[in-house]
Amino acid sequence: MNNKGSKTKVGQDKSELVAKLPMACADERSAIEFFEKQRWGDTPCCPECGDTDVYQMKDRDGNRQKNCRWRCRGCGKQYTWRTGTVMEDSRIPAHNWAYGFWRAATSKKGVSALEIKRHTGLSYKSALFLMHRIRFAMAPTDGGPKLTGTVEADETFVGGKPRKRTPQKPFGKPGQEPSNAQTMKDRKTPVFGVVSRETGEVRARVLPDVKAHNLKAACDELIDKSAKLMTDEAMAYRTIGKAYAGHETVTHGRGEYVRGDVTTNTIEGFWSLLKRGVYGTFHNVSRAHLQRYVDELEFRYNHRKLEDGQRTLAAIAGGEGKRLMYCDPI
Ligand SMILES: [Zn+2]
């Protein structure tokens, strides 16, 4: 019998689970039972073969084993609540995972590894590992479906170190260092984003640069051709826009931000959340980690209508089946 992926879907069960979340953040056994219930509901099954003929392994005194292993009678394999999730291959206790998921799913600007270290007593290295994996759980599988309807598209630049005043070198000499202004811009990382006005869903991607072919590739990946596109006047969008059912622009260069229903204000609202998070919580995010941070923010934004507890459950559910795709950041 294949029950792979069977999860608690019923609203009643979910509210019961949400009520158990605070305890799961504090007590190890409660946390393990919380993750088991979240994953399998009332029908525990084997993550390897999907068989429901499974049992809890017991120690010599007939109590449940401390590491809470299960065994499947179908395939004979042993497994735990971690198997096949982003929590696999880690010794970080279950209650720390519960706490990390809860904080990441509910903090407005996101939560830093340093904060997790302070609140849990984990080492900084473990806290960093935990947060990376949680962000990976929150990242959309396969990027999510393409956006349709009225879609605002825009790009922004984040990061970069504060400008330093160094003496200017004369212009035009071979091998010359770029000017301060150029260095500053080079260090900033471009992020491209789209939002559907109808569904309110956002998708955002870190780009190597904002050259026309990269913007076009991002639009192709994220926006359905039936969409009506809204952008600013940037040249690249004039060509890109022709592939879509409609394309309207606002001319930011002339101070025009809204013309009737033509505006990019929704995606710009998302950019201000991103910048507040990057500058307020993380101070500086490396280019390599920015996409993970963007994924985390995108998850919270796209699940903003859920209550905190439900959003936490959605994040945990996102961590299932992703184990094999995971590559640890350097
Ligand atoms: Zn099995």
mmCIF file of C-alpha atoms and ligand atoms in Angstrom:
data_model
loop_
_atom_site.group_PDB
_atom_site.id
_atom_site.type_symbol
_atom_site.label_atom_id
_atom_site.label_comp_id
_atom_site.label_asym_id
_atom_site.label_seq_id
_atom_site.Cartn_x
_atom_site.Cartn_y
_atom_site.Cartn_z
ATOM 1 C CA MET A 1 0.000 0.000 0.000
ATOM 2 C CA ASN A 2 1.477 3.309 -1.012
ATOM 3 C CA ASN A 3 0.686 6.059 1.419
ATOM 4 C CA LYS A 4 3.701 8.132 0.559
ATOM 5 C CA GLY A 5 3.235 11.760 1.457
ATOM 6 C CA SER A 6 0.091 11.193 3.513
ATOM 7 C CA LYS A 7 -0.143 14.143 5.858
ATOM 8 C CA THR A 8 -2.476 15.752 8.285
ATOM 9 C CA LYS A 9 -4.751 17.851 6.128
ATOM 10 C CA VAL A 10 -7.856 18.178 8.252
ATOM 11 C CA GLY A 11 -8.386 21.607 9.835
ATOM 12 C CA GLN A 12 -9.297 20.200 13.247
ATOM 13 C CA ASP A 13 -6.100 18.128 13.409
ATOM 14 C CA LYS A 14 -4.095 21.160 12.373
ATOM 15 C CA SER A 15 -5.426 23.363 15.167
ATOM 16 C CA GLU A 16 -4.654 20.580 17.653
ATOM 17 C CA LEU A 17 -1.136 20.445 16.269
ATOM 18 C CA VAL A 18 -0.716 24.203 16.430
ATOM 19 C CA ALA A 19 -1.695 24.062 20.116
ATOM 20 C CA LYS A 20 1.173 21.602 20.688
ATOM 21 C CA LEU A 21 3.776 23.859 19.066
ATOM 22 C CA PRO A 22 4.894 25.793 22.196
ATOM 23 C CA MET A 23 5.531 22.509 24.066
ATOM 24 C CA ALA A 24 7.365 21.112 21.035
ATOM 25 C CA CYS A 25 9.766 24.064 21.184
ATOM 26 C CA ALA A 26 10.657 23.256 24.817
ATOM 27 C CA ASP A 27 10.601 19.480 25.340
ATOM 28 C CA GLU A 28 12.391 16.860 23.236
ATOM 29 C CA ARG A 29 9.861 14.006 23.402
ATOM 30 C CA SER A 30 6.959 16.401 22.764
ATOM 31 C CA ALA A 31 8.875 17.774 19.777
ATOM 32 C CA ILE A 32 9.437 14.322 18.253
ATOM 33 C CA GLU A 33 5.778 13.399 18.704
ATOM 34 C CA PHE A 34 4.848 16.766 17.192
ATOM 35 C CA PHE A 35 6.947 16.133 14.055
ATOM 36 C CA GLU A 36 5.555 12.577 13.752
ATOM 37 C CA LYS A 37 1.977 13.810 14.022
ATOM 38 C CA GLN A 38 2.646 16.658 11.597
ATOM 39 C CA ARG A 39 4.035 14.245 9.038
ATOM 40 C CA TRP A 40 1.827 11.185 9.333
ATOM 41 C CA GLY A 41 -1.259 12.278 11.242
ATOM 42 C CA ASP A 42 -2.941 9.195 12.720
ATOM 43 C CA THR A 43 -1.523 6.864 10.040
ATOM 44 C CA PRO A 44 2.237 6.466 10.491
ATOM 45 C CA CYS A 45 3.830 5.069 7.360
ATOM 46 C CA CYS A 46 7.246 4.108 6.050
ATOM 47 C CA PRO A 47 9.067 6.914 4.188
ATOM 48 C CA GLU A 48 10.881 4.303 2.091
ATOM 49 C CA CYS A 49 8.022 2.187 0.728
ATOM 50 C CA GLY A 50 4.843 3.852 2.028
ATOM 51 C CA ASP A 51 3.700 0.745 3.928
ATOM 52 C CA THR A 52 1.518 1.467 6.972
ATOM 53 C CA ASP A 53 2.472 -1.813 8.670
ATOM 54 C CA VAL A 54 5.014 -0.094 10.912
ATOM 55 C CA TYR A 55 5.807 -0.125 14.627
ATOM 56 C CA GLN A 56 7.714 1.879 17.244
ATOM 57 C CA MET A 57 10.932 0.185 18.362
ATOM 58 C CA LYS A 58 11.171 -0.513 22.102
ATOM 59 C CA ASP A 59 14.115 -0.735 24.496
ATOM 60 C CA ARG A 60 14.747 -3.651 26.921
ATOM 61 C CA ASP A 61 12.212 -2.349 29.449
ATOM 62 C CA GLY A 62 9.488 -2.150 26.829
ATOM 63 C CA ASN A 63 9.570 1.647 26.618
ATOM 64 C CA ARG A 64 9.871 3.534 23.400
ATOM 65 C CA GLN A 65 13.516 3.916 22.319
ATOM 66 C CA LYS A 66 15.135 7.216 23.218
ATOM 67 C CA ASN A 67 15.855 8.043 19.565
ATOM 68 C CA CYS A 68 12.245 7.138 18.639
ATOM 69 C CA ARG A 69 13.013 4.793 15.766
ATOM 70 C CA TRP A 70 10.316 3.060 13.773
ATOM 71 C CA ARG A 71 10.562 -0.160 11.795
ATOM 72 C CA CYS A 72 8.635 -1.102 8.663
ATOM 73 C CA ARG A 73 7.398 -4.695 8.332
ATOM 74 C CA GLY A 74 7.007 -4.191 4.588
ATOM 75 C CA CYS A 75 10.613 -3.373 3.630
ATOM 76 C CA GLY A 76 12.308 -4.100 6.972
ATOM 77 C CA LYS A 77 13.925 -0.647 7.086
ATOM 78 C CA GLN A 78 14.278 1.520 10.171
ATOM 79 C CA TYR A 79 13.523 5.208 10.107
ATOM 80 C CA THR A 80 12.728 8.248 12.260
ATOM 81 C CA TRP A 81 10.804 11.501 11.990
ATOM 82 C CA ARG A 82 13.925 12.989 10.358
ATOM 83 C CA THR A 83 14.208 10.454 7.510
ATOM 84 C CA GLY A 84 13.688 12.015 4.087
ATOM 85 C CA THR A 85 13.350 15.576 5.387
ATOM 86 C CA VAL A 86 15.687 18.572 5.622
ATOM 87 C CA MET A 87 16.287 17.503 9.250
ATOM 88 C CA GLU A 88 18.033 14.271 8.205
ATOM 89 C CA ASP A 89 21.787 13.838 8.818
ATOM 90 C CA SER A 90 21.751 16.104 11.838
ATOM 91 C CA ARG A 91 22.047 15.614 15.564
ATOM 92 C CA ILE A 92 20.307 18.896 16.340
ATOM 93 C CA PRO A 93 17.507 18.091 18.830
ATOM 94 C CA ALA A 94 13.897 18.069 17.625
ATOM 95 C CA HIS A 95 12.812 20.913 19.935
ATOM 96 C CA ASN A 96 15.463 23.172 18.385
ATOM 97 C CA TRP A 97 14.098 22.373 14.931
ATOM 98 C CA ALA A 98 10.580 23.182 16.119
ATOM 99 C CA TYR A 99 11.785 26.496 17.547
ATOM 100 C CA GLY A 100 13.740 27.354 14.389
ATOM 101 C CA PHE A 101 10.771 26.633 12.112
ATOM 102 C CA TRP A 102 8.446 28.625 14.325
ATOM 103 C CA ARG A 103 10.746 31.667 14.422
ATOM 104 C CA ALA A 104 11.510 31.558 10.686
ATOM 105 C CA ALA A 105 7.832 31.251 9.769
ATOM 106 C CA THR A 106 6.598 33.977 12.101
ATOM 107 C CA SER A 107 9.272 36.701 12.393
ATOM 108 C CA LYS A 108 8.463 39.651 10.158
ATOM 109 C CA LYS A 109 12.045 40.275 9.066
ATOM 110 C CA GLY A 110 13.327 36.736 9.497
ATOM 111 C CA VAL A 111 15.601 35.370 12.161
ATOM 112 C CA SER A 112 19.401 35.290 12.177
ATOM 113 C CA ALA A 113 21.539 32.278 13.136
ATOM 114 C CA LEU A 114 23.067 34.393 15.898
ATOM 115 C CA GLU A 115 19.646 34.872 17.469
ATOM 116 C CA ILE A 116 18.922 31.121 17.234
ATOM 117 C CA LYS A 117 22.303 30.437 18.861
ATOM 118 C CA ARG A 118 21.458 32.750 21.761
ATOM 119 C CA HIS A 119 17.960 31.358 22.302
ATOM 120 C CA THR A 120 18.789 27.649 21.981
ATOM 121 C CA GLY A 121 22.357 27.263 23.221
ATOM 122 C CA LEU A 122 23.344 25.595 19.931
ATOM 123 C CA SER A 123 26.778 26.434 18.533
ATOM 124 C CA TYR A 124 26.822 29.145 15.856
ATOM 125 C CA LYS A 125 27.757 26.531 13.270
ATOM 126 C CA SER A 126 24.751 24.359 14.193
ATOM 127 C CA ALA A 127 22.427 27.362 14.263
ATOM 128 C CA LEU A 128 23.618 28.353 10.794
ATOM 129 C CA PHE A 129 23.089 24.813 9.506
ATOM 130 C CA LEU A 130 19.597 24.714 11.038
ATOM 131 C CA MET A 131 18.595 28.035 9.469
ATOM 132 C CA HIS A 132 19.974 27.101 6.042
ATOM 133 C CA ARG A 133 17.955 23.915 6.021
ATOM 134 C CA ILE A 134 14.819 25.668 7.263
ATOM 135 C CA ARG A 135 15.158 28.242 4.474
ATOM 136 C CA PHE A 136 15.567 25.392 2.044
ATOM 137 C CA ALA A 137 12.325 23.848 3.361
ATOM 138 C CA MET A 138 10.588 27.181 2.765
ATOM 139 C CA ALA A 139 11.861 27.499 -0.824
ATOM 140 C CA PRO A 140 9.190 26.633 -3.411
ATOM 141 C CA THR A 141 9.574 23.195 -5.018
ATOM 142 C CA ASP A 142 10.427 23.620 -8.730
ATOM 143 C CA GLY A 143 10.005 27.377 -8.306
ATOM 144 C CA GLY A 144 6.186 27.139 -8.060
ATOM 145 C CA PRO A 145 3.642 27.619 -10.890
ATOM 146 C CA LYS A 146 4.020 30.581 -13.286
ATOM 147 C CA LEU A 147 2.101 33.724 -12.365
ATOM 148 C CA THR A 148 -0.970 34.724 -14.385
ATOM 149 C CA GLY A 149 -3.354 37.695 -14.570
ATOM 150 C CA THR A 150 -1.980 41.191 -14.004
ATOM 151 C CA VAL A 151 1.688 40.726 -13.135
ATOM 152 C CA GLU A 152 4.013 43.472 -11.885
ATOM 153 C CA ALA A 153 7.710 42.887 -12.626
ATOM 154 C CA ASP A 154 10.645 44.891 -11.314
ATOM 155 C CA GLU A 155 14.233 44.589 -10.162
ATOM 156 C CA THR A 156 16.108 45.997 -7.179
ATOM 157 C CA PHE A 157 19.660 46.044 -5.800
ATOM 158 C CA VAL A 158 20.555 44.936 -2.288
ATOM 159 C CA GLY A 159 23.677 44.600 -0.159
ATOM 160 C CA GLY A 160 26.957 46.388 -0.680
ATOM 161 C CA LYS A 161 29.242 47.871 1.890
ATOM 162 C CA PRO A 162 29.055 51.500 3.012
ATOM 163 C CA ARG A 163 30.826 53.859 0.657
ATOM 164 C CA LYS A 164 34.419 54.582 1.697
ATOM 165 C CA ARG A 165 36.102 57.853 0.852
ATOM 166 C CA THR A 166 39.412 57.102 -0.850
ATOM 167 C CA PRO A 167 41.375 59.502 -3.049
ATOM 168 C CA GLN A 168 40.143 59.478 -6.643
ATOM 169 C CA LYS A 169 42.603 58.223 -9.222
ATOM 170 C CA PRO A 170 42.888 60.105 -12.489
ATOM 171 C CA PHE A 171 40.576 58.888 -15.240
ATOM 172 C CA GLY A 172 41.567 57.123 -18.408
ATOM 173 C CA LYS A 173 44.771 55.396 -17.300
ATOM 174 C CA PRO A 174 45.195 51.730 -18.249
ATOM 175 C CA GLY A 175 44.561 49.278 -15.415
ATOM 176 C CA GLN A 176 42.758 51.949 -13.442
ATOM 177 C CA GLU A 177 40.634 50.960 -10.438
ATOM 178 C CA PRO A 178 36.937 51.652 -10.895
ATOM 179 C CA SER A 179 35.637 54.770 -9.180
ATOM 180 C CA ASN A 180 33.923 54.493 -5.787
ATOM 181 C CA ALA A 181 30.501 54.739 -7.348
ATOM 182 C CA GLN A 182 31.184 51.823 -9.692
ATOM 183 C CA THR A 183 32.635 49.636 -6.946
ATOM 184 C CA MET A 184 29.557 50.301 -4.850
ATOM 185 C CA LYS A 185 27.208 49.281 -7.648
ATOM 186 C CA ASP A 186 29.299 46.196 -8.441
ATOM 187 C CA ARG A 187 28.940 44.975 -4.901
ATOM 188 C CA LYS A 188 25.182 45.304 -4.863
ATOM 189 C CA THR A 189 23.274 42.225 -5.919
ATOM 190 C CA PRO A 190 20.318 42.482 -8.301
ATOM 191 C CA VAL A 191 17.081 40.733 -7.403
ATOM 192 C CA PHE A 192 14.253 40.350 -9.901
ATOM 193 C CA GLY A 193 10.694 39.893 -8.690
ATOM 194 C CA VAL A 194 7.143 39.459 -9.945
ATOM 195 C CA VAL A 195 3.781 39.629 -8.174
ATOM 196 C CA SER A 196 0.329 38.630 -9.390
ATOM 197 C CA ARG A 197 -2.275 41.232 -8.421
ATOM 198 C CA GLU A 198 -5.036 38.606 -8.463
ATOM 199 C CA THR A 199 -3.452 35.975 -6.217
ATOM 200 C CA GLY A 200 -1.035 38.297 -4.364
ATOM 201 C CA GLU A 201 1.729 35.744 -4.904
ATOM 202 C CA VAL A 202 5.353 36.815 -5.238
ATOM 203 C CA ARG A 203 8.330 35.082 -6.901
ATOM 204 C CA ALA A 204 11.821 36.524 -6.613
ATOM 205 C CA ARG A 205 15.213 35.499 -7.981
ATOM 206 C CA VAL A 206 18.745 36.727 -7.397
ATOM 207 C CA LEU A 207 20.317 37.494 -10.795
ATOM 208 C CA PRO A 208 23.997 37.724 -11.778
ATOM 209 C CA ASP A 209 23.202 41.079 -13.463
ATOM 210 C CA VAL A 210 20.232 42.867 -15.050
ATOM 211 C CA LYS A 211 21.256 42.428 -18.671
ATOM 212 C CA ALA A 212 18.309 41.937 -21.024
ATOM 213 C CA HIS A 213 18.864 38.182 -21.562
ATOM 214 C CA ASN A 214 18.867 37.495 -17.799
ATOM 215 C CA LEU A 215 15.696 39.535 -17.265
ATOM 216 C CA LYS A 216 14.032 37.733 -20.166
ATOM 217 C CA ALA A 217 15.022 34.296 -18.815
ATOM 218 C CA ALA A 218 13.603 35.223 -15.387
ATOM 219 C CA CYS A 219 10.330 36.463 -16.976
ATOM 220 C CA ASP A 220 10.064 33.269 -19.051
ATOM 221 C CA GLU A 221 10.529 31.162 -15.934
ATOM 222 C CA LEU A 222 8.155 33.059 -13.650
ATOM 223 C CA ILE A 223 5.372 34.590 -15.770
ATOM 224 C CA ASP A 224 2.775 32.864 -17.933
ATOM 225 C CA LYS A 225 2.512 34.306 -21.470
ATOM 226 C CA SER A 226 -1.222 35.003 -20.920
ATOM 227 C CA ALA A 227 -0.325 37.624 -18.288
ATOM 228 C CA LYS A 228 -0.712 41.374 -18.575
ATOM 229 C CA LEU A 229 2.682 42.771 -17.635
ATOM 230 C CA MET A 230 3.304 45.990 -15.639
ATOM 231 C CA THR A 231 6.861 47.357 -15.513
ATOM 232 C CA ASP A 232 8.807 50.588 -15.435
ATOM 233 C CA GLU A 233 10.163 52.132 -18.613
ATOM 234 C CA ALA A 234 13.480 50.198 -18.681
ATOM 235 C CA MET A 235 14.470 49.354 -22.273
ATOM 236 C CA ALA A 236 14.800 45.630 -21.668
ATOM 237 C CA TYR A 237 11.103 45.320 -20.795
ATOM 238 C CA ARG A 238 9.980 46.852 -24.117
ATOM 239 C CA THR A 239 11.203 43.794 -25.995
ATOM 240 C CA ILE A 240 10.288 41.312 -23.250
ATOM 241 C CA GLY A 241 6.758 42.750 -22.970
ATOM 242 C CA LYS A 242 5.918 41.876 -26.592
ATOM 243 C CA ALA A 243 5.756 38.171 -25.710
ATOM 244 C CA TYR A 244 2.899 38.737 -23.240
ATOM 245 C CA ALA A 245 -0.838 39.280 -23.689
ATOM 246 C CA GLY A 246 -0.400 42.881 -22.581
ATOM 247 C CA HIS A 247 2.308 45.255 -21.375
ATOM 248 C CA GLU A 248 1.940 48.657 -19.688
ATOM 249 C CA THR A 249 4.703 50.834 -18.289
ATOM 250 C CA VAL A 250 5.037 53.678 -15.794
ATOM 251 C CA THR A 251 7.796 56.187 -16.435
ATOM 252 C CA HIS A 252 9.653 56.430 -13.128
ATOM 253 C CA GLY A 253 12.225 58.709 -14.798
ATOM 254 C CA ARG A 254 9.466 61.333 -15.194
ATOM 255 C CA GLY A 255 8.248 60.845 -11.633
ATOM 256 C CA GLU A 256 5.239 58.821 -12.781
ATOM 257 C CA TYR A 257 4.405 55.975 -10.374
ATOM 258 C CA VAL A 258 0.709 55.388 -10.936
ATOM 259 C CA ARG A 259 -1.371 55.872 -14.089
ATOM 260 C CA GLY A 260 -4.858 54.403 -13.691
ATOM 261 C CA ASP A 261 -4.214 50.782 -12.730
ATOM 262 C CA VAL A 262 -0.697 50.875 -14.171
ATOM 263 C CA THR A 263 1.857 50.719 -11.339
ATOM 264 C CA THR A 264 4.611 48.556 -9.878
ATOM 265 C CA ASN A 265 3.832 49.569 -6.293
ATOM 266 C CA THR A 266 2.974 46.032 -5.115
ATOM 267 C CA ILE A 267 6.348 44.537 -6.027
ATOM 268 C CA GLU A 268 8.064 47.648 -4.676
ATOM 269 C CA GLY A 269 6.313 46.992 -1.347
ATOM 270 C CA PHE A 270 7.963 43.570 -1.375
ATOM 271 C CA TRP A 271 11.361 45.196 -2.058
ATOM 272 C CA SER A 272 10.997 47.406 0.994
ATOM 273 C CA LEU A 273 10.322 44.299 3.139
ATOM 274 C CA LEU A 274 13.411 42.664 1.631
ATOM 275 C CA LYS A 275 15.603 45.674 2.326
ATOM 276 C CA ARG A 276 14.349 46.124 5.868
ATOM 277 C CA GLY A 277 15.174 42.446 6.513
ATOM 278 C CA VAL A 278 18.590 42.503 4.875
ATOM 279 C CA TYR A 279 19.735 45.752 6.491
ATOM 280 C CA GLY A 280 17.883 45.383 9.783
ATOM 281 C CA THR A 281 18.390 41.737 10.733
ATOM 282 C CA PHE A 282 21.332 40.513 8.726
ATOM 283 C CA HIS A 283 23.275 43.763 8.198
ATOM 284 C CA ASN A 284 24.841 42.172 5.177
ATOM 285 C CA VAL A 285 23.942 39.028 3.292
ATOM 286 C CA SER A 286 26.475 37.461 0.960
ATOM 287 C CA ARG A 287 25.430 36.993 -2.643
ATOM 288 C CA ALA A 288 25.467 33.215 -2.155
ATOM 289 C CA HIS A 289 23.034 33.358 0.764
ATOM 290 C CA LEU A 290 20.785 36.083 -0.563
ATOM 291 C CA GLN A 291 18.619 33.688 -2.618
ATOM 292 C CA ARG A 292 17.944 31.632 0.516
ATOM 293 C CA TYR A 293 16.941 34.753 2.372
ATOM 294 C CA VAL A 294 14.743 35.835 -0.547
ATOM 295 C CA ASP A 295 13.100 32.370 -0.520
ATOM 296 C CA GLU A 296 12.343 32.733 3.187
ATOM 297 C CA LEU A 297 10.795 36.164 2.709
ATOM 298 C CA GLU A 298 8.845 34.963 -0.330
ATOM 299 C CA PHE A 299 7.443 32.077 1.732
ATOM 300 C CA ARG A 300 6.234 34.348 4.537
ATOM 301 C CA TYR A 301 4.774 36.802 2.020
ATOM 302 C CA ASN A 302 2.914 34.099 0.082
ATOM 303 C CA HIS A 303 1.570 32.569 3.311
ATOM 304 C CA ARG A 304 0.806 35.917 4.980
ATOM 305 C CA LYS A 305 -2.920 35.182 5.258
ATOM 306 C CA LEU A 306 -2.322 32.095 7.425
ATOM 307 C CA GLU A 307 -2.090 32.328 11.200
ATOM 308 C CA ASP A 308 1.400 31.962 12.686
ATOM 309 C CA GLY A 309 0.969 28.323 13.733
ATOM 310 C CA GLN A 310 -0.489 27.244 10.393
ATOM 311 C CA ARG A 311 2.325 29.033 8.558
ATOM 312 C CA THR A 312 4.849 27.134 10.719
ATOM 313 C CA LEU A 313 3.204 23.811 9.792
ATOM 314 C CA ALA A 314 3.346 24.774 6.105
ATOM 315 C CA ALA A 315 7.091 25.461 6.432
ATOM 316 C CA ILE A 316 7.725 22.092 8.115
ATOM 317 C CA ALA A 317 5.673 20.293 5.451
ATOM 318 C CA GLY A 318 7.877 21.983 2.812
ATOM 319 C CA GLY A 319 10.909 20.220 4.265
ATOM 320 C CA GLU A 320 9.660 16.761 3.378
ATOM 321 C CA GLY A 321 11.046 15.028 0.296
ATOM 322 C CA LYS A 322 13.717 17.679 -0.197
ATOM 323 C CA ARG A 323 16.557 15.865 1.546
ATOM 324 C CA LEU A 324 18.188 14.454 -1.604
ATOM 325 C CA MET A 325 18.105 17.746 -3.478
ATOM 326 C CA TYR A 326 19.958 19.531 -0.742
ATOM 327 C CA CYS A 327 23.452 20.842 -1.202
ATOM 328 C CA ASP A 328 24.967 22.590 1.822
ATOM 329 C CA PRO A 329 26.143 26.133 1.248
ATOM 330 C CA ILE A 330 29.868 26.766 1.594
HETATM 331 ZN ZN ZN B 1 8.941 0.290 4.265
#
